[in-house]
């Protein structure tokens, strides 16, 4: 894995919420751009993900409270770089594309940038998941006025601004709550395209890759939009 030089600070922290992603981690961590530090927020993996991530040079956090938001927020709290990225650990997103979301924040053109997923194959994004994302994105636009088309899991933000949002959701509603809170705080929110591929063979989807995960996500995010 590419690592930043020891004598200069890390430019960008990358939080990988992780639950049993040992199959994906070698590829993911090997794709990090120079100056990007991996923070693997392990949410109770039983496949050796945490040990493997350490061997590959990542900072590993043990997050015993289950939930995507719990893992993502623990990573945010542990970050030290001015710019913090979030990326799924199932191999569906390419860390080499992280500068697409991080650079506008680093250039002070935005406070939060969302990666709009562009599928590279039909099976990358199941129909039920696309439908749920479209419905939630439309509701988000009506509520906030933001011209966003996706609630994508690859994103980047200014660490200080994100920490100041007082985020409370620790489940699947966390990504949506981040955007709603950012809009409410007057932060600059932007969207860029990123590639979205089928997850690593053998990796089990925890969110919208399954119908059950999609339903749980819609319920959690729906609660955020009705607060």
PDB file of C-alpha atoms in Angstrom:
ATOM      1  CA  UNK A   1       0.000   0.000   0.000  1.00  0.00           C
ATOM      2  CA  UNK A   2       1.227   3.495  -0.778  1.00  0.00           C
ATOM      3  CA  UNK A   3       2.062   5.377   2.401  1.00  0.00           C
ATOM      4  CA  UNK A   4       2.757   9.044   3.031  1.00  0.00           C
ATOM      5  CA  UNK A   5       6.294   9.998   3.949  1.00  0.00           C
ATOM      6  CA  UNK A   6       6.909  10.043   7.687  1.00  0.00           C
ATOM      7  CA  UNK A   7       8.132  13.648   7.802  1.00  0.00           C
ATOM      8  CA  UNK A   8       4.960  15.227   6.422  1.00  0.00           C
ATOM      9  CA  UNK A   9       1.384  15.143   7.728  1.00  0.00           C
ATOM     10  CA  UNK A  10      -1.233  12.934   6.158  1.00  0.00           C
ATOM     11  CA  UNK A  11      -3.180  14.934   3.587  1.00  0.00           C
ATOM     12  CA  UNK A  12      -6.418  12.945   3.718  1.00  0.00           C
ATOM     13  CA  UNK A  13      -7.887  10.341   6.064  1.00  0.00           C
ATOM     14  CA  UNK A  14     -10.108   7.638   4.551  1.00  0.00           C
ATOM     15  CA  UNK A  15     -12.641   5.883   6.780  1.00  0.00           C
ATOM     16  CA  UNK A  16     -13.584   2.358   5.697  1.00  0.00           C
ATOM     17  CA  UNK A  17     -16.554   1.044   7.740  1.00  0.00           C
ATOM     18  CA  UNK A  18     -15.784  -2.672   7.780  1.00  0.00           C
ATOM     19  CA  UNK A  19     -17.634  -5.871   8.637  1.00  0.00           C
ATOM     20  CA  UNK A  20     -16.055  -9.072   7.286  1.00  0.00           C
ATOM     21  CA  UNK A  21     -14.303  -7.571   4.268  1.00  0.00           C
ATOM     22  CA  UNK A  22     -11.030  -9.552   4.306  1.00  0.00           C
ATOM     23  CA  UNK A  23     -11.540 -10.488   0.640  1.00  0.00           C
ATOM     24  CA  UNK A  24     -11.605  -6.826  -0.419  1.00  0.00           C
ATOM     25  CA  UNK A  25      -9.028  -5.212   1.847  1.00  0.00           C
ATOM     26  CA  UNK A  26      -5.791  -6.066  -0.014  1.00  0.00           C
ATOM     27  CA  UNK A  27      -7.108  -4.536  -3.244  1.00  0.00           C
ATOM     28  CA  UNK A  28      -8.702  -1.555  -1.488  1.00  0.00           C
ATOM     29  CA  UNK A  29      -5.713  -0.567   0.598  1.00  0.00           C
ATOM     30  CA  UNK A  30      -3.356  -1.107  -2.304  1.00  0.00           C
ATOM     31  CA  UNK A  31      -5.351   1.396  -4.375  1.00  0.00           C
ATOM     32  CA  UNK A  32      -5.036   4.321  -1.959  1.00  0.00           C
ATOM     33  CA  UNK A  33      -3.349   7.380  -3.484  1.00  0.00           C
ATOM     34  CA  UNK A  34      -0.168   8.730  -1.903  1.00  0.00           C
ATOM     35  CA  UNK A  35      -0.888  10.833   1.163  1.00  0.00           C
ATOM     36  CA  UNK A  36      -4.165   9.063   1.952  1.00  0.00           C
ATOM     37  CA  UNK A  37      -4.297   7.190   5.277  1.00  0.00           C
ATOM     38  CA  UNK A  38      -6.693   4.281   5.768  1.00  0.00           C
ATOM     39  CA  UNK A  39      -8.751   4.142   8.960  1.00  0.00           C
ATOM     40  CA  UNK A  40     -10.534   0.788   9.051  1.00  0.00           C
ATOM     41  CA  UNK A  41     -13.449   1.009  11.483  1.00  0.00           C
ATOM     42  CA  UNK A  42     -14.021  -2.655  12.226  1.00  0.00           C
ATOM     43  CA  UNK A  43     -17.595  -3.354  13.275  1.00  0.00           C
ATOM     44  CA  UNK A  44     -17.079  -6.804  14.765  1.00  0.00           C
ATOM     45  CA  UNK A  45     -15.575  -8.784  11.885  1.00  0.00           C
ATOM     46  CA  UNK A  46     -15.064 -12.506  12.402  1.00  0.00           C
ATOM     47  CA  UNK A  47     -13.032 -13.180   9.236  1.00  0.00           C
ATOM     48  CA  UNK A  48      -9.753 -11.587  10.358  1.00  0.00           C
ATOM     49  CA  UNK A  49     -10.406  -8.247   8.655  1.00  0.00           C
ATOM     50  CA  UNK A  50      -8.954  -6.228  11.528  1.00  0.00           C
ATOM     51  CA  UNK A  51      -5.663  -8.154  11.707  1.00  0.00           C
ATOM     52  CA  UNK A  52      -5.301  -8.121   7.936  1.00  0.00           C
ATOM     53  CA  UNK A  53      -5.889  -4.369   7.776  1.00  0.00           C
ATOM     54  CA  UNK A  54      -3.172  -3.794  10.384  1.00  0.00           C
ATOM     55  CA  UNK A  55      -0.754  -5.971   8.431  1.00  0.00           C
ATOM     56  CA  UNK A  56      -1.484  -3.880   5.359  1.00  0.00           C
ATOM     57  CA  UNK A  57      -0.634  -0.682   7.207  1.00  0.00           C
ATOM     58  CA  UNK A  58      -4.061   0.688   8.077  1.00  0.00           C
ATOM     59  CA  UNK A  59      -5.061   2.272  11.360  1.00  0.00           C
ATOM     60  CA  UNK A  60      -7.708  -0.052  12.818  1.00  0.00           C
ATOM     61  CA  UNK A  61     -10.492   0.937  15.211  1.00  0.00           C
ATOM     62  CA  UNK A  62     -12.581  -1.599  17.091  1.00  0.00           C
ATOM     63  CA  UNK A  63     -16.204  -0.417  16.967  1.00  0.00           C
ATOM     64  CA  UNK A  64     -18.287  -2.807  19.087  1.00  0.00           C
ATOM     65  CA  UNK A  65     -21.600  -0.989  18.568  1.00  0.00           C
ATOM     66  CA  UNK A  66     -23.057  -2.436  15.371  1.00  0.00           C
ATOM     67  CA  UNK A  67     -24.216  -0.121  12.620  1.00  0.00           C
ATOM     68  CA  UNK A  68     -22.844   1.641   9.563  1.00  0.00           C
ATOM     69  CA  UNK A  69     -23.182   5.011  11.244  1.00  0.00           C
ATOM     70  CA  UNK A  70     -21.428   3.806  14.383  1.00  0.00           C
ATOM     71  CA  UNK A  71     -18.413   2.659  12.360  1.00  0.00           C
ATOM     72  CA  UNK A  72     -18.337   5.729  10.108  1.00  0.00           C
ATOM     73  CA  UNK A  73     -18.638   8.166  12.995  1.00  0.00           C
ATOM     74  CA  UNK A  74     -15.950   6.407  15.023  1.00  0.00           C
ATOM     75  CA  UNK A  75     -13.643   6.842  12.043  1.00  0.00           C
ATOM     76  CA  UNK A  76     -14.525  10.520  11.797  1.00  0.00           C
ATOM     77  CA  UNK A  77     -13.766  11.039  15.475  1.00  0.00           C
ATOM     78  CA  UNK A  78     -10.411   9.272  15.109  1.00  0.00           C
ATOM     79  CA  UNK A  79      -9.377  11.262  12.037  1.00  0.00           C
ATOM     80  CA  UNK A  80      -6.754  13.993  12.244  1.00  0.00           C
ATOM     81  CA  UNK A  81      -6.455  15.215   8.644  1.00  0.00           C
ATOM     82  CA  UNK A  82      -8.266  18.351   7.541  1.00  0.00           C
ATOM     83  CA  UNK A  83     -10.050  16.362   4.806  1.00  0.00           C
ATOM     84  CA  UNK A  84     -11.826  13.094   5.620  1.00  0.00           C
ATOM     85  CA  UNK A  85     -13.186  10.619   3.078  1.00  0.00           C
ATOM     86  CA  UNK A  86     -15.606   7.730   3.524  1.00  0.00           C
ATOM     87  CA  UNK A  87     -15.584   4.665   1.291  1.00  0.00           C
ATOM     88  CA  UNK A  88     -17.314   1.282   1.385  1.00  0.00           C
ATOM     89  CA  UNK A  89     -14.965  -1.635   2.022  1.00  0.00           C
ATOM     90  CA  UNK A  90     -16.675  -4.204  -0.227  1.00  0.00           C
ATOM     91  CA  UNK A  91     -14.686  -3.431  -3.376  1.00  0.00           C
ATOM     92  CA  UNK A  92     -17.528  -1.679  -5.198  1.00  0.00           C
ATOM     93  CA  UNK A  93     -15.751   1.676  -5.097  1.00  0.00           C
ATOM     94  CA  UNK A  94     -12.186   2.317  -6.246  1.00  0.00           C
ATOM     95  CA  UNK A  95     -10.047   4.217  -3.715  1.00  0.00           C
ATOM     96  CA  UNK A  96      -7.954   5.486  -6.625  1.00  0.00           C
ATOM     97  CA  UNK A  97     -10.931   7.758  -7.370  1.00  0.00           C
ATOM     98  CA  UNK A  98     -10.943   9.360  -3.925  1.00  0.00           C
ATOM     99  CA  UNK A  99      -9.246  12.540  -5.187  1.00  0.00           C
ATOM    100  CA  UNK A 100     -12.398  13.194  -7.233  1.00  0.00           C
ATOM    101  CA  UNK A 101     -14.316  13.801  -3.993  1.00  0.00           C
ATOM    102  CA  UNK A 102     -11.434  15.044  -1.830  1.00  0.00           C
ATOM    103  CA  UNK A 103      -9.809  17.592  -4.133  1.00  0.00           C
ATOM    104  CA  UNK A 104     -12.760  20.056  -4.234  1.00  0.00           C
ATOM    105  CA  UNK A 105     -12.725  20.083  -0.425  1.00  0.00           C
ATOM    106  CA  UNK A 106      -8.954  20.536  -0.292  1.00  0.00           C
ATOM    107  CA  UNK A 107      -9.247  23.429  -2.777  1.00  0.00           C
ATOM    108  CA  UNK A 108     -11.950  25.029  -0.584  1.00  0.00           C
ATOM    109  CA  UNK A 109     -14.537  24.733  -3.340  1.00  0.00           C
ATOM    110  CA  UNK A 110     -16.892  22.641  -1.182  1.00  0.00           C
ATOM    111  CA  UNK A 111     -17.321  21.481   2.403  1.00  0.00           C
ATOM    112  CA  UNK A 112     -18.890  18.115   1.516  1.00  0.00           C
ATOM    113  CA  UNK A 113     -18.661  16.242  -1.789  1.00  0.00           C
ATOM    114  CA  UNK A 114     -20.804  13.194  -2.609  1.00  0.00           C
ATOM    115  CA  UNK A 115     -19.725  10.630  -5.190  1.00  0.00           C
ATOM    116  CA  UNK A 116     -22.619  10.007  -7.591  1.00  0.00           C
ATOM    117  CA  UNK A 117     -22.402   6.333  -8.461  1.00  0.00           C
ATOM    118  CA  UNK A 118     -22.133   5.420 -12.136  1.00  0.00           C
ATOM    119  CA  UNK A 119     -22.494   1.616 -12.468  1.00  0.00           C
ATOM    120  CA  UNK A 120     -19.894  -0.191 -14.555  1.00  0.00           C
ATOM    121  CA  UNK A 121     -22.153  -3.270 -14.866  1.00  0.00           C
ATOM    122  CA  UNK A 122     -25.876  -3.944 -14.477  1.00  0.00           C
ATOM    123  CA  UNK A 123     -25.329  -6.204 -11.477  1.00  0.00           C
ATOM    124  CA  UNK A 124     -23.372  -3.502  -9.630  1.00  0.00           C
ATOM    125  CA  UNK A 125     -26.547  -1.780  -8.487  1.00  0.00           C
ATOM    126  CA  UNK A 126     -29.705  -3.912  -8.076  1.00  0.00           C
ATOM    127  CA  UNK A 127     -32.975  -2.411  -9.287  1.00  0.00           C
ATOM    128  CA  UNK A 128     -34.514  -2.244  -5.804  1.00  0.00           C
ATOM    129  CA  UNK A 129     -31.488  -0.337  -4.510  1.00  0.00           C
ATOM    130  CA  UNK A 130     -31.565   2.127  -7.411  1.00  0.00           C
ATOM    131  CA  UNK A 131     -35.263   2.718  -6.835  1.00  0.00           C
ATOM    132  CA  UNK A 132     -34.760   3.372  -3.123  1.00  0.00           C
ATOM    133  CA  UNK A 133     -31.883   5.743  -3.818  1.00  0.00           C
ATOM    134  CA  UNK A 134     -33.917   7.672  -6.393  1.00  0.00           C
ATOM    135  CA  UNK A 135     -36.866   8.070  -4.021  1.00  0.00           C
ATOM    136  CA  UNK A 136     -34.714   9.164  -1.094  1.00  0.00           C
ATOM    137  CA  UNK A 137     -32.670  11.542  -3.257  1.00  0.00           C
ATOM    138  CA  UNK A 138     -35.857  13.182  -4.533  1.00  0.00           C
ATOM    139  CA  UNK A 139     -37.113  13.644  -0.978  1.00  0.00           C
ATOM    140  CA  UNK A 140     -33.727  15.061  -0.014  1.00  0.00           C
ATOM    141  CA  UNK A 141     -33.876  17.593  -2.862  1.00  0.00           C
ATOM    142  CA  UNK A 142     -37.334  18.713  -1.806  1.00  0.00           C
ATOM    143  CA  UNK A 143     -36.246  19.118   1.795  1.00  0.00           C
ATOM    144  CA  UNK A 144     -32.896  20.835   1.278  1.00  0.00           C
ATOM    145  CA  UNK A 145     -32.928  22.297  -2.222  1.00  0.00           C
ATOM    146  CA  UNK A 146     -29.625  20.566  -2.952  1.00  0.00           C
ATOM    147  CA  UNK A 147     -29.262  19.279  -6.527  1.00  0.00           C
ATOM    148  CA  UNK A 148     -28.066  15.806  -5.560  1.00  0.00           C
ATOM    149  CA  UNK A 149     -28.929  12.570  -7.349  1.00  0.00           C
ATOM    150  CA  UNK A 150     -27.298  10.017  -5.068  1.00  0.00           C
ATOM    151  CA  UNK A 151     -26.616   9.341  -1.400  1.00  0.00           C
ATOM    152  CA  UNK A 152     -23.392   7.622  -2.398  1.00  0.00           C
ATOM    153  CA  UNK A 153     -21.061   6.085   0.195  1.00  0.00           C
ATOM    154  CA  UNK A 154     -17.917   7.591  -1.363  1.00  0.00           C
ATOM    155  CA  UNK A 155     -17.728  11.121  -0.043  1.00  0.00           C
ATOM    156  CA  UNK A 156     -15.337  13.662   1.420  1.00  0.00           C
ATOM    157  CA  UNK A 157     -15.708  16.538   3.808  1.00  0.00           C
ATOM    158  CA  UNK A 158     -13.872  19.020   5.930  1.00  0.00           C
ATOM    159  CA  UNK A 159     -13.197  17.290   9.248  1.00  0.00           C
ATOM    160  CA  UNK A 160     -13.980  20.298  11.447  1.00  0.00           C
ATOM    161  CA  UNK A 161     -17.237  20.980   9.594  1.00  0.00           C
ATOM    162  CA  UNK A 162     -18.405  17.360   9.800  1.00  0.00           C
ATOM    163  CA  UNK A 163     -17.607  17.103  13.482  1.00  0.00           C
ATOM    164  CA  UNK A 164     -19.654  20.218  14.106  1.00  0.00           C
ATOM    165  CA  UNK A 165     -22.847  18.705  12.671  1.00  0.00           C
ATOM    166  CA  UNK A 166     -23.831  16.844  15.871  1.00  0.00           C
ATOM    167  CA  UNK A 167     -24.775  13.666  13.996  1.00  0.00           C
ATOM    168  CA  UNK A 168     -26.852  11.205  16.015  1.00  0.00           C
ATOM    169  CA  UNK A 169     -27.817   8.325  13.688  1.00  0.00           C
ATOM    170  CA  UNK A 170     -25.620   5.251  14.074  1.00  0.00           C
ATOM    171  CA  UNK A 171     -27.378   3.011  11.572  1.00  0.00           C
ATOM    172  CA  UNK A 172     -28.046   3.253   7.826  1.00  0.00           C
ATOM    173  CA  UNK A 173     -29.453   6.777   8.133  1.00  0.00           C
ATOM    174  CA  UNK A 174     -26.020   8.259   8.841  1.00  0.00           C
ATOM    175  CA  UNK A 175     -25.106   9.202   5.233  1.00  0.00           C
ATOM    176  CA  UNK A 176     -28.421  10.992   4.689  1.00  0.00           C
ATOM    177  CA  UNK A 177     -28.296  12.690   8.092  1.00  0.00           C
ATOM    178  CA  UNK A 178     -24.858  14.041   7.182  1.00  0.00           C
ATOM    179  CA  UNK A 179     -26.207  15.722   4.051  1.00  0.00           C
ATOM    180  CA  UNK A 180     -29.350  17.065   5.747  1.00  0.00           C
ATOM    181  CA  UNK A 181     -27.318  18.485   8.628  1.00  0.00           C
ATOM    182  CA  UNK A 182     -24.742  19.958   6.240  1.00  0.00           C
ATOM    183  CA  UNK A 183     -27.477  21.727   4.284  1.00  0.00           C
ATOM    184  CA  UNK A 184     -29.026  23.008   7.493  1.00  0.00           C
ATOM    185  CA  UNK A 185     -25.669  24.377   8.608  1.00  0.00           C
ATOM    186  CA  UNK A 186     -25.187  26.215   5.316  1.00  0.00           C
ATOM    187  CA  UNK A 187     -22.251  24.082   4.175  1.00  0.00           C
ATOM    188  CA  UNK A 188     -21.352  23.911   0.502  1.00  0.00           C
ATOM    189  CA  UNK A 189     -22.391  20.496  -0.834  1.00  0.00           C
ATOM    190  CA  UNK A 190     -21.366  19.223  -4.268  1.00  0.00           C
ATOM    191  CA  UNK A 191     -21.641  16.049  -6.334  1.00  0.00           C
ATOM    192  CA  UNK A 192     -19.165  14.362  -8.708  1.00  0.00           C
ATOM    193  CA  UNK A 193     -19.310  11.123 -10.684  1.00  0.00           C
ATOM    194  CA  UNK A 194     -17.504   7.992  -9.459  1.00  0.00           C
ATOM    195  CA  UNK A 195     -17.453   4.458 -10.848  1.00  0.00           C
ATOM    196  CA  UNK A 196     -19.553   1.818  -9.096  1.00  0.00           C
ATOM    197  CA  UNK A 197     -18.633  -1.812  -9.715  1.00  0.00           C
ATOM    198  CA  UNK A 198     -19.916  -5.166  -8.456  1.00  0.00           C
ATOM    199  CA  UNK A 199     -18.536  -5.809  -4.981  1.00  0.00           C
ATOM    200  CA  UNK A 200     -15.718  -8.291  -4.477  1.00  0.00           C
ATOM    201  CA  UNK A 201     -16.782 -11.860  -5.248  1.00  0.00           C
ATOM    202  CA  UNK A 202     -17.750 -13.552  -2.004  1.00  0.00           C
ATOM    203  CA  UNK A 203     -18.332 -10.287  -0.158  1.00  0.00           C
ATOM    204  CA  UNK A 204     -21.723 -10.043   1.551  1.00  0.00           C
ATOM    205  CA  UNK A 205     -23.668  -6.810   1.178  1.00  0.00           C
ATOM    206  CA  UNK A 206     -24.825  -5.233   4.444  1.00  0.00           C
ATOM    207  CA  UNK A 207     -26.795  -2.317   3.035  1.00  0.00           C
ATOM    208  CA  UNK A 208     -28.623  -2.020  -0.286  1.00  0.00           C
ATOM    209  CA  UNK A 209     -27.186  -5.041  -2.077  1.00  0.00           C
ATOM    210  CA  UNK A 210     -30.006  -7.140  -0.623  1.00  0.00           C
ATOM    211  CA  UNK A 211     -33.739  -6.470  -0.464  1.00  0.00           C
ATOM    212  CA  UNK A 212     -33.680  -6.678   3.331  1.00  0.00           C
ATOM    213  CA  UNK A 213     -30.795  -4.237   3.517  1.00  0.00           C
ATOM    214  CA  UNK A 214     -32.610  -1.858   1.186  1.00  0.00           C
ATOM    215  CA  UNK A 215     -35.719  -1.935   3.363  1.00  0.00           C
ATOM    216  CA  UNK A 216     -33.709  -1.248   6.516  1.00  0.00           C
ATOM    217  CA  UNK A 217     -31.927   1.616   4.778  1.00  0.00           C
ATOM    218  CA  UNK A 218     -35.170   3.186   3.566  1.00  0.00           C
ATOM    219  CA  UNK A 219     -36.671   2.933   7.056  1.00  0.00           C
ATOM    220  CA  UNK A 220     -33.619   4.464   8.740  1.00  0.00           C
ATOM    221  CA  UNK A 221     -33.277   7.244   6.187  1.00  0.00           C
ATOM    222  CA  UNK A 222     -37.007   7.879   6.232  1.00  0.00           C
ATOM    223  CA  UNK A 223     -36.765   8.613   9.947  1.00  0.00           C
ATOM    224  CA  UNK A 224     -34.053  11.165   9.247  1.00  0.00           C
ATOM    225  CA  UNK A 225     -36.243  12.971   6.704  1.00  0.00           C
ATOM    226  CA  UNK A 226     -39.224  13.170   9.048  1.00  0.00           C
ATOM    227  CA  UNK A 227     -37.393  14.671  12.016  1.00  0.00           C
TER     228      UNK A 227
END
